mmCIF file of C-alpha atoms and ligand atoms in Angstrom:
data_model
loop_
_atom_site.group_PDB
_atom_site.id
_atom_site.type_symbol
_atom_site.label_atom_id
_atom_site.label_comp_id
_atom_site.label_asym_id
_atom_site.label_seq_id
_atom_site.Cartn_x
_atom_site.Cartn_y
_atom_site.Cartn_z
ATOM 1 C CA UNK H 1 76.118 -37.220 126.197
ATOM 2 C CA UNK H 2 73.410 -39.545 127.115
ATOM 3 C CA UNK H 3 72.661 -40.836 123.731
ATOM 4 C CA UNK H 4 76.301 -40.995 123.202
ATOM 5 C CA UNK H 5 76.878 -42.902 126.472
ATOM 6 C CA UNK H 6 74.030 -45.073 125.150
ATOM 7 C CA UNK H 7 74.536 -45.731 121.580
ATOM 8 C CA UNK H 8 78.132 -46.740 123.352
ATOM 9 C CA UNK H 9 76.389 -49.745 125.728
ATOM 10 C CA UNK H 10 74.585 -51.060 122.470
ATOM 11 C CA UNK H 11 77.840 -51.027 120.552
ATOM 12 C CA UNK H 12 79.450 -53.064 123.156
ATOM 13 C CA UNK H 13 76.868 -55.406 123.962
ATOM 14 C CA UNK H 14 76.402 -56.248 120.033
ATOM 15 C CA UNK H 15 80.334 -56.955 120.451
ATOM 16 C CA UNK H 16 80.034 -58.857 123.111
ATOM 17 C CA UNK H 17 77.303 -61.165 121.979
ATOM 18 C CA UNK H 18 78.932 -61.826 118.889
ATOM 19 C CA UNK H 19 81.742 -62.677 120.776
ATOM 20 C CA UNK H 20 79.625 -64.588 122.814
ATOM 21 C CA UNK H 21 78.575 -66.485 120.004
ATOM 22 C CA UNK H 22 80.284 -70.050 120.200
ATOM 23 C CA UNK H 23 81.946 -72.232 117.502
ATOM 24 C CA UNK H 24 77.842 -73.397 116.972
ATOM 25 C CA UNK H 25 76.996 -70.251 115.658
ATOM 26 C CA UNK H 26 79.435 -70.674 112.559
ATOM 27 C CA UNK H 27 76.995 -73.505 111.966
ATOM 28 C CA UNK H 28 76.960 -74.422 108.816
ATOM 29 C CA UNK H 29 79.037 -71.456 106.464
ATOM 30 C CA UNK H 30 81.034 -68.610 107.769
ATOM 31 C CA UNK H 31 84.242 -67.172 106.349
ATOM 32 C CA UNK H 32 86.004 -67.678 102.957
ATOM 33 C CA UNK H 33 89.648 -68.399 103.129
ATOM 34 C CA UNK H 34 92.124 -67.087 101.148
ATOM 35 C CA UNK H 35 91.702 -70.335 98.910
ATOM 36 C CA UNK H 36 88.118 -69.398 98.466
ATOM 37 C CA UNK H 37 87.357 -72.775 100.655
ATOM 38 C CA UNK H 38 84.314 -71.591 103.454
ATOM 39 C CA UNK H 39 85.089 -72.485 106.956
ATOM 40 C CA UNK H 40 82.258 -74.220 108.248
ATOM 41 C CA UNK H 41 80.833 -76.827 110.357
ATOM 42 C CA UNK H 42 78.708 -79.899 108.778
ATOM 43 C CA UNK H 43 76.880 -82.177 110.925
ATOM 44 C CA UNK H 44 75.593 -85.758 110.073
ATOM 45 C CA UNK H 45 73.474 -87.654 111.821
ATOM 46 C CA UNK H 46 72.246 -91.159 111.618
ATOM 47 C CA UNK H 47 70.507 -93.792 113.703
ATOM 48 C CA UNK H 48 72.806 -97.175 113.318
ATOM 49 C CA UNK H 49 75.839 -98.381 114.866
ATOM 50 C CA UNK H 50 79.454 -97.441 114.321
ATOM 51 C CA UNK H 51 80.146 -101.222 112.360
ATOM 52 C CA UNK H 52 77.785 -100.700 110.191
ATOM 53 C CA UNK H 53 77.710 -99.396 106.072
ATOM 54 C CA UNK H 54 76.517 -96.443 106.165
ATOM 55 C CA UNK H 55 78.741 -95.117 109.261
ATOM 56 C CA UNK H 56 81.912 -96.165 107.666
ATOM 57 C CA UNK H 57 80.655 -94.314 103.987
ATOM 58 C CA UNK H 58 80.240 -91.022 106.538
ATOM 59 C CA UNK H 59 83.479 -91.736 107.846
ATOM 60 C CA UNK H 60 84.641 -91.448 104.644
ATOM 61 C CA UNK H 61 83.388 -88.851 104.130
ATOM 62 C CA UNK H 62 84.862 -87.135 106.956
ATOM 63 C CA UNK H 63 88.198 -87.827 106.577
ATOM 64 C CA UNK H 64 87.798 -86.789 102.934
ATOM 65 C CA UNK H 65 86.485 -83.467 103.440
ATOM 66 C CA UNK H 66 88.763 -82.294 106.241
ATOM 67 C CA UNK H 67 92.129 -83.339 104.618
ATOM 68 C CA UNK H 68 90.927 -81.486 101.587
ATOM 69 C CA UNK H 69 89.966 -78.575 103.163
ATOM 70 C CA UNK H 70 92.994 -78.479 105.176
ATOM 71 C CA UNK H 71 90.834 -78.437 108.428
ATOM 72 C CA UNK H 72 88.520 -75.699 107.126
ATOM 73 C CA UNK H 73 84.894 -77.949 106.851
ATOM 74 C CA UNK H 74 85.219 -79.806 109.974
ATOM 75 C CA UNK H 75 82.486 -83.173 109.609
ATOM 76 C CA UNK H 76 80.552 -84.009 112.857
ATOM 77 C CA UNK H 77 79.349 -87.720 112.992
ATOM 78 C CA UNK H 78 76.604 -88.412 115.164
ATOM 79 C CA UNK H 79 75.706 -92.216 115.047
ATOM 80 C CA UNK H 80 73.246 -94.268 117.540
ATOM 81 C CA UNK H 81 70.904 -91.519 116.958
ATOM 82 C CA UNK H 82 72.735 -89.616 119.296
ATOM 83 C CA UNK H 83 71.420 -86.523 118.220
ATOM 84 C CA UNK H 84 68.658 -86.873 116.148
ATOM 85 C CA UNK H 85 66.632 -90.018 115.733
ATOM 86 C CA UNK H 86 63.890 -91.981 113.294
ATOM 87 C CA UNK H 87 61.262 -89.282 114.630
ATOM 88 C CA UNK H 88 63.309 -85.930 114.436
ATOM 89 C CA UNK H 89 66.081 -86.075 112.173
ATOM 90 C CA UNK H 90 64.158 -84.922 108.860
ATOM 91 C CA UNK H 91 62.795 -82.062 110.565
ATOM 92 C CA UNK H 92 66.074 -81.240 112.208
ATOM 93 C CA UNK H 93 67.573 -81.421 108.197
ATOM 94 C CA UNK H 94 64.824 -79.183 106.460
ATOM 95 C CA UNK H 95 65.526 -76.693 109.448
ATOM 96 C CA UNK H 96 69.588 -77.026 109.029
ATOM 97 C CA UNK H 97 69.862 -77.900 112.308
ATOM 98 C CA UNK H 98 71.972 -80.622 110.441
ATOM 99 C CA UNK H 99 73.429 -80.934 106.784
ATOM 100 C CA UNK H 100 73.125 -84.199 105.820
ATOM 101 C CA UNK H 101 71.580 -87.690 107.183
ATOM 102 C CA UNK H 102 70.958 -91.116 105.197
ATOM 103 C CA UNK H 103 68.060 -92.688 106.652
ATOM 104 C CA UNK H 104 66.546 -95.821 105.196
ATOM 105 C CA UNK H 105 64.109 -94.819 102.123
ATOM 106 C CA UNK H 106 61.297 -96.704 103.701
ATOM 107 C CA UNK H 107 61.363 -94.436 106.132
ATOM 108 C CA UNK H 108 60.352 -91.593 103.873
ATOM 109 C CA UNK H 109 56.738 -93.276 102.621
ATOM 110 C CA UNK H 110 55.039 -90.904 103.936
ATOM 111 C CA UNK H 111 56.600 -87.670 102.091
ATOM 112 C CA UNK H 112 56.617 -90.208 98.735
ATOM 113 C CA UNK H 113 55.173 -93.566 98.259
ATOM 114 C CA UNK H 114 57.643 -94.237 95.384
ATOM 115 C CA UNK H 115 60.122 -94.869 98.517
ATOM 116 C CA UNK H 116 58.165 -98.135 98.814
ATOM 117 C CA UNK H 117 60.719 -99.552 96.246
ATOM 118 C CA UNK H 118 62.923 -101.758 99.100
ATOM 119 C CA UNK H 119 60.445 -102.873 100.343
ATOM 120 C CA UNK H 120 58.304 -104.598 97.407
ATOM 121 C CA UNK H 121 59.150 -108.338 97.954
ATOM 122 C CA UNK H 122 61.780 -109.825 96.662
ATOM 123 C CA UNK H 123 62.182 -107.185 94.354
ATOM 124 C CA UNK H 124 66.116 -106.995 94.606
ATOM 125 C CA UNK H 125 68.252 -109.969 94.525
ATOM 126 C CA UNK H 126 71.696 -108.125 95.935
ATOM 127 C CA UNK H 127 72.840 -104.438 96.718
ATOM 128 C CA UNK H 128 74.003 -104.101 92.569
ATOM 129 C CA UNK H 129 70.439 -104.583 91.399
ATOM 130 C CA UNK H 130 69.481 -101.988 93.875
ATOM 131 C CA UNK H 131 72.171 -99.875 93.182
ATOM 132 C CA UNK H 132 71.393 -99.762 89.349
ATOM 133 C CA UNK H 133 67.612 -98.679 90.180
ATOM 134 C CA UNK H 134 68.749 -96.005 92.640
ATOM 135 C CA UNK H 135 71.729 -94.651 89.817
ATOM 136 C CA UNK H 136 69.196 -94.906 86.750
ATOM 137 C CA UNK H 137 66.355 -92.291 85.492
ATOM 138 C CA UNK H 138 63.201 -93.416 87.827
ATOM 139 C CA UNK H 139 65.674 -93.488 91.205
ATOM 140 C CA UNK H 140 66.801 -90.209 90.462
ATOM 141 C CA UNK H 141 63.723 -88.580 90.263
ATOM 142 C CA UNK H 142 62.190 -90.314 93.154
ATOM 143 C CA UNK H 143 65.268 -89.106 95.173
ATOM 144 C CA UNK H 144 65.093 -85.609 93.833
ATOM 145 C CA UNK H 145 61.252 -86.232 94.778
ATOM 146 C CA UNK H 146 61.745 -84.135 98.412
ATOM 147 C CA UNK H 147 62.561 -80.977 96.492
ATOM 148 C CA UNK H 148 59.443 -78.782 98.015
ATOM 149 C CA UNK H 149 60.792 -79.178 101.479
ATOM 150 C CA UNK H 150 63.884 -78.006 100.734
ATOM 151 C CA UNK H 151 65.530 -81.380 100.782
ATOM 152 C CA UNK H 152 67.836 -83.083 98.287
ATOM 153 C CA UNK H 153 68.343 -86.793 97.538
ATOM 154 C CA UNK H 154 72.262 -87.014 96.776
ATOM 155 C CA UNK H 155 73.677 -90.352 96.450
ATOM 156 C CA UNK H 156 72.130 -94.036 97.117
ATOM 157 C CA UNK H 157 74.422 -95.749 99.761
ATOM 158 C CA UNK H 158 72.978 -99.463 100.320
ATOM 159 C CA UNK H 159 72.862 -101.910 103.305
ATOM 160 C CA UNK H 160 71.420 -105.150 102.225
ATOM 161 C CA UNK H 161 68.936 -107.692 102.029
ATOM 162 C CA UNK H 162 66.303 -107.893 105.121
ATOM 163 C CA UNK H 163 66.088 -111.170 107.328
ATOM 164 C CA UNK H 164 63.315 -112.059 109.877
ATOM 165 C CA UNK H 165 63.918 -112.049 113.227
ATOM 166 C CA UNK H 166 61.282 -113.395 115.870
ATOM 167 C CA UNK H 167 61.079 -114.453 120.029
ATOM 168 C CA UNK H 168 57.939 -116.861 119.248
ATOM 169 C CA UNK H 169 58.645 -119.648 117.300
ATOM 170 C CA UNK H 170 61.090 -120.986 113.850
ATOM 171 C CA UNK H 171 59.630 -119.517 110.467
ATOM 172 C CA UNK H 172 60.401 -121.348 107.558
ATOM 173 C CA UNK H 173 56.637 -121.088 105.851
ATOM 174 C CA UNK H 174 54.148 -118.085 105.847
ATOM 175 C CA UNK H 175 52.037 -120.288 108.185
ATOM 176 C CA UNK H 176 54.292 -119.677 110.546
ATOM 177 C CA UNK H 177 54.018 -115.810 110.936
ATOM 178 C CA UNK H 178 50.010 -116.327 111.927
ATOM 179 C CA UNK H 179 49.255 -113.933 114.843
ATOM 180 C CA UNK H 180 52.821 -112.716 115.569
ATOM 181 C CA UNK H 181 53.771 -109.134 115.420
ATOM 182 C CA UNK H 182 56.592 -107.253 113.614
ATOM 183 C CA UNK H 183 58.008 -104.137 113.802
ATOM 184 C CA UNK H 184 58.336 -102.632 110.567
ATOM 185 C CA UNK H 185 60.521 -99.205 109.734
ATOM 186 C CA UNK H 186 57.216 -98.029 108.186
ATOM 187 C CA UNK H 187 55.518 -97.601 105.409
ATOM 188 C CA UNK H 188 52.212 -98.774 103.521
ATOM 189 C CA UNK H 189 54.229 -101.762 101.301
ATOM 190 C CA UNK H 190 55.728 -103.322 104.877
ATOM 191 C CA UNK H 191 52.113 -103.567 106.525
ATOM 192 C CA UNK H 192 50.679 -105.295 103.949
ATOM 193 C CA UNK H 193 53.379 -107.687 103.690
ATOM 194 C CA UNK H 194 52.799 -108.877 107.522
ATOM 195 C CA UNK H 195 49.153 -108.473 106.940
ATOM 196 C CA UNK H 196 49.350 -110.589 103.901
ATOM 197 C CA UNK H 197 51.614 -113.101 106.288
ATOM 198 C CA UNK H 198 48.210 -113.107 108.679
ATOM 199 C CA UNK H 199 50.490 -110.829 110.819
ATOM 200 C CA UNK H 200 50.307 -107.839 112.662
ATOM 201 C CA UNK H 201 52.780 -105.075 112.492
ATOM 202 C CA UNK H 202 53.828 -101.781 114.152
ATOM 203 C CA UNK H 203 56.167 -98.742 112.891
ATOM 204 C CA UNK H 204 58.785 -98.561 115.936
ATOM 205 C CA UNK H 205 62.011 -95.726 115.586
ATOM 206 C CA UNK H 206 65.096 -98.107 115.048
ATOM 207 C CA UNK H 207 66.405 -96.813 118.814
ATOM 208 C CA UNK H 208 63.531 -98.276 120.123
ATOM 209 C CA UNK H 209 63.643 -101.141 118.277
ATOM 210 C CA UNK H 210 66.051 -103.259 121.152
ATOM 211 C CA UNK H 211 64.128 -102.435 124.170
ATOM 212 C CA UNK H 212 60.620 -103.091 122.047
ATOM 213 C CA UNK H 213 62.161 -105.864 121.538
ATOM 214 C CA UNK H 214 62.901 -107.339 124.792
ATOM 215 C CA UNK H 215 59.786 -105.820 126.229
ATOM 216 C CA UNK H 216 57.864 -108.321 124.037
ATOM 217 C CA UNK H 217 55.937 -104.825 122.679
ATOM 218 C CA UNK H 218 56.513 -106.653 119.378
ATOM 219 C CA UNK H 219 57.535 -110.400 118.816
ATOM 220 C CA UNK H 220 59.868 -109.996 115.707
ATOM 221 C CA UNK H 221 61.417 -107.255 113.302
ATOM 222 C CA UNK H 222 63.057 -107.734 110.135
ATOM 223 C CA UNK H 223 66.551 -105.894 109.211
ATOM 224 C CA UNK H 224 69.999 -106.574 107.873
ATOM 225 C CA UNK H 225 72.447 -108.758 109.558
ATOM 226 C CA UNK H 226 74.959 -105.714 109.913
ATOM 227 C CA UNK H 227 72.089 -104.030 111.972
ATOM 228 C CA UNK H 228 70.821 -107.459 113.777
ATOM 229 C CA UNK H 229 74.340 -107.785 115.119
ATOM 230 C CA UNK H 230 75.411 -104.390 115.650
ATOM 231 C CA UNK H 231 72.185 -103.779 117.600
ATOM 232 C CA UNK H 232 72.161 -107.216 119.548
ATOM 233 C CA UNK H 233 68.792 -107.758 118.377
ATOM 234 C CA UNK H 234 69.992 -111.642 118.504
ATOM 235 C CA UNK H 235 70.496 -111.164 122.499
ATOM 236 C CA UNK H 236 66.319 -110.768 122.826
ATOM 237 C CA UNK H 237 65.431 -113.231 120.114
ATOM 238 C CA UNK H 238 65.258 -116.914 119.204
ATOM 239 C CA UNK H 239 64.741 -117.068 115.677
ATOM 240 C CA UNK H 240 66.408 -116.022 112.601
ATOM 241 C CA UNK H 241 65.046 -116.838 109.204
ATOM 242 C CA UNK H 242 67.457 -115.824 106.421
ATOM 243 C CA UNK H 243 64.735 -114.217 103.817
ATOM 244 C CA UNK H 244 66.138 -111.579 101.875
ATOM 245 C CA UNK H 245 62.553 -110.126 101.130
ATOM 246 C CA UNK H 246 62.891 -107.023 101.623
ATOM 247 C CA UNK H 247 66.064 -104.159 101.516
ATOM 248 C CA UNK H 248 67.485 -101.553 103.117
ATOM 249 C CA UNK H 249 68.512 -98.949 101.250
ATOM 250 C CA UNK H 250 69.281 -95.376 102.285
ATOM 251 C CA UNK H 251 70.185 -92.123 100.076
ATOM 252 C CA UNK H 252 72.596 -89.199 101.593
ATOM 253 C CA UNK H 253 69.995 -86.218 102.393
ATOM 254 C CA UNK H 254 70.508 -82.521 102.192
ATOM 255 C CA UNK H 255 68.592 -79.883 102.640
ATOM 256 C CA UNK H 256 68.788 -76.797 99.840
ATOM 257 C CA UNK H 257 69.380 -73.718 102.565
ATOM 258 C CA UNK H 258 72.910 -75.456 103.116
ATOM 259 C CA UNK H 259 73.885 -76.621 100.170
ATOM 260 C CA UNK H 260 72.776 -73.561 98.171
ATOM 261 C CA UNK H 261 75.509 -71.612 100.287
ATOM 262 C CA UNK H 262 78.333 -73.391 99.258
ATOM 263 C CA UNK H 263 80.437 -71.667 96.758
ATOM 264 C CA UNK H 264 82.107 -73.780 94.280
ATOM 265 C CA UNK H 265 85.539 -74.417 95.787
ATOM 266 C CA UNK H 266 83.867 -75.752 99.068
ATOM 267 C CA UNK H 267 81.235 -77.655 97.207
ATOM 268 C CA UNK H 268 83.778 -79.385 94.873
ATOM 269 C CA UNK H 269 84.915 -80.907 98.110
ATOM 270 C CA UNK H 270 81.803 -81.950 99.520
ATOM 271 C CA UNK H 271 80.565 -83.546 96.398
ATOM 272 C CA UNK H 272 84.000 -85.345 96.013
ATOM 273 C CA UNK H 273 83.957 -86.364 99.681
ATOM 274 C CA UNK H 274 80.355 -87.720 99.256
ATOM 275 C CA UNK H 275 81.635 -89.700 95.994
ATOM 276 C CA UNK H 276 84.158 -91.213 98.704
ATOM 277 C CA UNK H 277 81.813 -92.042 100.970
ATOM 278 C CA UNK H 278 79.803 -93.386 98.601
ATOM 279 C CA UNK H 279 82.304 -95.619 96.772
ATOM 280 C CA UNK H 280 83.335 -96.907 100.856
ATOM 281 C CA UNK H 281 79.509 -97.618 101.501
ATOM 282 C CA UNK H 282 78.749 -99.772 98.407
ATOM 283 C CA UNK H 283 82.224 -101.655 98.528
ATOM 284 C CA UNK H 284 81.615 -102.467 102.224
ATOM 285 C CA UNK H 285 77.991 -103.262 102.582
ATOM 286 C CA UNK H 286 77.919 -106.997 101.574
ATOM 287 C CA UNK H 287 81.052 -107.382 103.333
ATOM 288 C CA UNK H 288 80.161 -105.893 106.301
ATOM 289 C CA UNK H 289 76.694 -108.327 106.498
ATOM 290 C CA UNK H 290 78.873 -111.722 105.702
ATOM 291 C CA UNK H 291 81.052 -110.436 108.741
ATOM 292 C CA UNK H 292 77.999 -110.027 110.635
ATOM 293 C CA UNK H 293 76.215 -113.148 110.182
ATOM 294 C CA UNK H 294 79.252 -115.185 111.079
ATOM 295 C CA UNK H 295 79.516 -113.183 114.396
ATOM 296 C CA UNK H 296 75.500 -113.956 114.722
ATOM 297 C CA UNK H 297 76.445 -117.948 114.254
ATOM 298 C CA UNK H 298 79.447 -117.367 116.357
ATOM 299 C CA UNK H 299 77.171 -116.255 119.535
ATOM 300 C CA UNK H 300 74.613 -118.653 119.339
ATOM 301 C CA UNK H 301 71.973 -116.730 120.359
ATOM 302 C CA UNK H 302 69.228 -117.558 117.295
ATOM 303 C CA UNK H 303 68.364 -120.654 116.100
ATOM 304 C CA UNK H 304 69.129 -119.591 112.073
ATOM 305 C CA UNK H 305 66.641 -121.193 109.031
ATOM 306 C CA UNK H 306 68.037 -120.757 105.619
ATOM 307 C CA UNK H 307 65.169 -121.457 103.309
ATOM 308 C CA UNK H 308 65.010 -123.790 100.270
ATOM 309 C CA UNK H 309 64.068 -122.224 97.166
ATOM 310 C CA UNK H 310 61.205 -123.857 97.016
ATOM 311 C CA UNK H 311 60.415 -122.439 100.673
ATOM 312 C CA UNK H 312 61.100 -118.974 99.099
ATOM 313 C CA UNK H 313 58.868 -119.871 96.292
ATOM 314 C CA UNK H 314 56.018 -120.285 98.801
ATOM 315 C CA UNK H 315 56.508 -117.133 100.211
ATOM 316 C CA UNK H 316 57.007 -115.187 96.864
ATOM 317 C CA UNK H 317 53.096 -116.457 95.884
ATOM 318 C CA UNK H 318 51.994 -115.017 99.173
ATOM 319 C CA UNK H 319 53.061 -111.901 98.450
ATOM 320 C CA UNK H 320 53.115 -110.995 94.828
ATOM 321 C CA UNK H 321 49.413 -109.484 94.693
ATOM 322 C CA UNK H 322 51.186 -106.616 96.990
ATOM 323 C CA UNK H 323 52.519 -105.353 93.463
ATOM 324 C CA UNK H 324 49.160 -104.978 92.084
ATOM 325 C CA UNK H 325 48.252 -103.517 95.238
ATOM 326 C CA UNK H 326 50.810 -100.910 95.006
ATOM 327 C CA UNK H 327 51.165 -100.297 90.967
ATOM 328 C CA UNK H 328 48.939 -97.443 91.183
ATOM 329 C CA UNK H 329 50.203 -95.883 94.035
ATOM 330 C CA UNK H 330 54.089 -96.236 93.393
ATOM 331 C CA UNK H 331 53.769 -95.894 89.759
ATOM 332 C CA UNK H 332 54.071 -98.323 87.014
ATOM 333 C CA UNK H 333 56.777 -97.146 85.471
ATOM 334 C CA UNK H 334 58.851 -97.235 88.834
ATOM 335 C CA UNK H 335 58.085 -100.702 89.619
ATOM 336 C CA UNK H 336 58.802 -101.092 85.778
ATOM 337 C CA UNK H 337 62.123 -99.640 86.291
ATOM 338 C CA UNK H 338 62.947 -101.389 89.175
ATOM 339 C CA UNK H 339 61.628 -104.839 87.222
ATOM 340 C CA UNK H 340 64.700 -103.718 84.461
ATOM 341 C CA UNK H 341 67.396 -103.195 87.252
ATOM 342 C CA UNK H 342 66.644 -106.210 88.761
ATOM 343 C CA UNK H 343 67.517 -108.458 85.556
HETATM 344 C C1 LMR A 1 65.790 -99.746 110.796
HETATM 345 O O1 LMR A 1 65.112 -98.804 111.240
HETATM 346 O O2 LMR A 1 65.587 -100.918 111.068
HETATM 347 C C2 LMR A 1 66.901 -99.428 109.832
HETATM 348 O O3 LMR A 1 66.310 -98.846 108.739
HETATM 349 C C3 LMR A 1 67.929 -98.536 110.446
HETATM 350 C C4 LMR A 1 68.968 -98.112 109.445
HETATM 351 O O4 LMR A 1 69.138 -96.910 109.270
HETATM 352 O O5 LMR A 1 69.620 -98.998 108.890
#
């Protein structure tokens, strides 16, 4: 009667924990609907704005995948780095805490030096040079690169060209960089360039970035004028200097735990919804940066230098023995590759 009475007060606790067990726990695949579609939830987390490329591309892909699923894959966006920042998020993927995030490549040095690729100077004259790298043989396998951790490179979403931004003084020669510091998004490629510049740099997380800013822990930082305005960088600095040096460029992340438990009917509609947000991130990128330097102009807050190309020039000399530097390290036949999708 005892063991009976017992075995009885497991049963029902199991029950009730399971029970228990909220809407996270379905996190990411549970059931399989009639339509062979798996109810699940898929989160995505990034670190910019919500006016910004690479939300509106996750958007996308939102909307996609839970009209197609008829409400069965429900798509959490968290942007701001609301839930996961620079310093977690790729731990928090590999661990499918969350399915998918699209940080900027540069960021990913570390795992991969081939990742180096937006930031080798003035490699890439617009996102479609980029894009064709990223789409062709060499991009592929550097994004498929991550594939011991568990972690797939999908699809290359772009942002744009990277401008200087700076507290201290105007820049319109590499004279003018002496002795200032700039935060960088990381990476081996991005030091040298400041260190090349005779200027000193630091690897801040891009939530940081503002208050680093204002703080004077760094005097200057270089991004994309979606992120400069959508980030009010321009409300803690003085000087703009339109450059175009250096890119940012992300890829849509997985990790291999998630996606390898998708059957085919709900990855059809993943993969199609990532297509969509894909097609909404490349249309809207240079867009979305025209928009935002006009709203930059329109507030007045940085004094703006667009160089001359012979200003450009100068800087190019500075810092083309970086790609000597680097040939070894990224690979010739990347930088090669990159030469070819640049023409
Ligand atoms: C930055 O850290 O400056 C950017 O790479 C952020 C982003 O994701 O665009």
């Amino acid at each position: 009667m005892k063991k009976f009475a017992l075995s009885l007060f497991v049963l029902i606790s199991v029950i009730f924990l399971v029970a228990c067990q909220g809407d996270d726990e379905k996190i990411p695949v549970s059931g399989e609907a009639s339509d062979g579609v798996q109810e699940m939830k898929i989160k995505f987390a990034h670190v910019v704005a919500e006016n910004t490329p690479k939300h509106k591309g996750a958007l996308k892909m939102k909307e996609y995948i839970e009209k197609e699923s008829g409400g069965k894959i429900e798509v959490e966006i968290y942007p701001n780095s609301s839930l996961f920042g620079d310093q977690d998020e790729y731990q928090n993927l590999v661990a499918n805490n969350i399915q998918f995030i699209a940080p900027d490549l540069t960021k990913f040095v570390g795992n991969n030096p081939q990742f180096n690729v937006p930031a080798l100077p003035f490699m890439f004259d617009d996102d479609d040079e980029a894009i064709a790298f990223w789409d062709g043989e060499k991009g592929k396998e550097v994004l498929a690169s991550l594939k011991n951790d568990g972690v797939i490179g999908l699809s290359m979403w772009p942002n744009g060209g990277k401008h200087l931004t700076n507290g201290k003084r105007s820049i319109s020669s590499p004279e003018d960089l002496k002795g200032l510091k700039f935060r960088t998004q990381g990476g081996q490629v991005l030091e040298s360039i400041y260190h090349a510049l005779g200027a000193g740099s630091e690897s801040i997380p891009f939530g940081e970035l503002y208050t680093a800013l204002d703080q004077g822990v760094v005097d200057g930082q270089e991004n994309t004028f979606s992120n400069i305005e959508s980030k009010k960088f321009d409300e803690v600095q003085k000087y703009m200097t339109v450059m175009n040096h250096t890119r940012v460029d992300y890829a849509v992340f997985t990790n291999t735990k998630f996606w390898d438990s998708m059957n085919e009917a709900t990855k059809k509609i993943v993969e199609d919804g990532l297509a969509a947000g894909t097609e909404v991130a490349r249309a809207e990128a240079k867009s979305l940066n025209e928009k935002a330097l006009e709203t930059i102009k329109e507030r007045g807050n940085v004094e703006i230098v667009e160089l001359t190309p012979e200003q450009v020039e100068e800087f190019r000399k500075v810092l083309e023995p970086i790609y000597k530097e680097y040939e070894e390290e990224i690979g010739a036949d990347v930088i090669e590759a990159a030469r070819e999708a640049a023409k």
